[in-house]
mmCIF file of C-alpha atoms in Angstrom:
data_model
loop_
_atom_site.group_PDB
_atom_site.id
_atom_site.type_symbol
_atom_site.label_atom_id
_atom_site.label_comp_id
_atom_site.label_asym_id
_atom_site.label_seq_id
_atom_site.Cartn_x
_atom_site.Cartn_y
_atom_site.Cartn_z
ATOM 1 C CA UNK A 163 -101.442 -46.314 15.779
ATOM 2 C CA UNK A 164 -102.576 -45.161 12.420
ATOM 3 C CA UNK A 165 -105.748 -46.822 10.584
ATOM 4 C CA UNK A 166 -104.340 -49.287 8.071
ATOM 5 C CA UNK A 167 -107.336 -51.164 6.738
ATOM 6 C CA UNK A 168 -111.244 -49.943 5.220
ATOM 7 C CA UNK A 169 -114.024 -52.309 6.171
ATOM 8 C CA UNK A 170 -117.046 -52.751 4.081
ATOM 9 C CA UNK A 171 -120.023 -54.675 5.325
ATOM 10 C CA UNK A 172 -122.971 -55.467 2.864
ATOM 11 C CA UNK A 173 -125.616 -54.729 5.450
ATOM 12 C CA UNK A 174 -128.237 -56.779 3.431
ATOM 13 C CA UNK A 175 -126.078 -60.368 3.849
ATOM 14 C CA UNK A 176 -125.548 -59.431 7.407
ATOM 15 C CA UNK A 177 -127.699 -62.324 9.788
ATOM 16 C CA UNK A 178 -126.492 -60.155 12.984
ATOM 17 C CA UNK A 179 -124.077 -63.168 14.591
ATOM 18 C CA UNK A 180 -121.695 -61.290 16.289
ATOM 19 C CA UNK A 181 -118.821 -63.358 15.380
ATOM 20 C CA UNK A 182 -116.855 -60.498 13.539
ATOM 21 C CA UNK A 183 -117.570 -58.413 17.342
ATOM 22 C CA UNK A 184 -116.265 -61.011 18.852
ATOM 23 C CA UNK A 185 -112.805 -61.519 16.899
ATOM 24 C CA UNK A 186 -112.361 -57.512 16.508
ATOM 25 C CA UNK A 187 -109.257 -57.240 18.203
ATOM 26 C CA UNK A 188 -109.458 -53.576 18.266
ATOM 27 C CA UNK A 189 -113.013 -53.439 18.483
ATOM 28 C CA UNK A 190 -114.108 -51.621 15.516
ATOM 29 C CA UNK A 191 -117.245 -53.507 14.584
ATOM 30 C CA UNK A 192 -120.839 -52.500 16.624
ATOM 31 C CA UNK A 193 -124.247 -53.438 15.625
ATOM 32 C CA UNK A 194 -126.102 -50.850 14.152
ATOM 33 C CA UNK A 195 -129.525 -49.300 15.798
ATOM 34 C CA UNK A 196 -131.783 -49.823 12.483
ATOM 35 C CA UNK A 197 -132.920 -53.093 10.746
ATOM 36 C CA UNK A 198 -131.917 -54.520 7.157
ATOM 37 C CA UNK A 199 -134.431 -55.367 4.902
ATOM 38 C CA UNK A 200 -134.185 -59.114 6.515
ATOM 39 C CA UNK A 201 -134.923 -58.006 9.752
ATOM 40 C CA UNK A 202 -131.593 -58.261 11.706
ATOM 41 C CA UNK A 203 -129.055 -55.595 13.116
ATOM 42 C CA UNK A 204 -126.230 -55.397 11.005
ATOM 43 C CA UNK A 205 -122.387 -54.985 11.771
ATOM 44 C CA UNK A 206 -121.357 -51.715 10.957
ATOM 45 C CA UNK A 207 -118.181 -49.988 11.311
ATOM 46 C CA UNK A 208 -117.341 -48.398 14.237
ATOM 47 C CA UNK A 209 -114.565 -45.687 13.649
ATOM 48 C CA UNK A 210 -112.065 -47.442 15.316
ATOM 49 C CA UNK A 211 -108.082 -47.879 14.510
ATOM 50 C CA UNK A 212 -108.535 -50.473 12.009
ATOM 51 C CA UNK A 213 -105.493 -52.916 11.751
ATOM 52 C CA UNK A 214 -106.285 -54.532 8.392
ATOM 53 C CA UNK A 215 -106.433 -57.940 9.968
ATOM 54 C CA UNK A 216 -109.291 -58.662 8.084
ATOM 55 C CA UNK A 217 -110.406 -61.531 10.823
ATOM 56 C CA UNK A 218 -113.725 -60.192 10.924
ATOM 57 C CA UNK A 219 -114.427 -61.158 6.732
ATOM 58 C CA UNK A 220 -112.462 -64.710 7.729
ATOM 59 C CA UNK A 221 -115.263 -65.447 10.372
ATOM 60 C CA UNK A 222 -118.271 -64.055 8.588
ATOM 61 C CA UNK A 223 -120.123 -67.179 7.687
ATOM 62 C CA UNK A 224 -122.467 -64.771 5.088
ATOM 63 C CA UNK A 225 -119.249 -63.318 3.320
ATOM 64 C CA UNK A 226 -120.642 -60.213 3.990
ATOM 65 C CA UNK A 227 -117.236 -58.253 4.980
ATOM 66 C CA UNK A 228 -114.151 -56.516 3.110
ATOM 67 C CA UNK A 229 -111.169 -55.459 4.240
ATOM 68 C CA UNK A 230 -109.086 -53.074 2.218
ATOM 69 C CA UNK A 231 -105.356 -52.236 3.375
ATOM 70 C CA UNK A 232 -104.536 -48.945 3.221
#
């Protein structure tokens, strides 16, 4: 399945939740492996086939997700 959607995370509004994880249903959302300037892992895109969905910006309670259909 080709990508169809872009995801853009402002890594400084990230609180590290999980919640966009968790409603990924492709799984292209991981934590990333350094800090923000808040102290928290942020989401970061993982590469994956990106549907466009955009669930994971619905859930984010920081409105710190984008999604951009290709």
């Amino acid at each position: 399945m080709p990508t169809k959607g872009k995801i853009e995370i402002q890594v400084e509004l990230c609180k590290s939740c999980g919640y966009c994880l968790k409603h990924c249903p492709q799984g292209c959302i991981r934590l990333a492996a350094r800090y923000n300037q808040k102290g928290y892992y942020p989401a970061e895109f993982s590469g994956g086939e990106c549907t466009g969905c955009a669930l994971c910006a619905v859930v984010c309670p920081e409105t710190a997700i984008e999604v951009w259909r290709a």
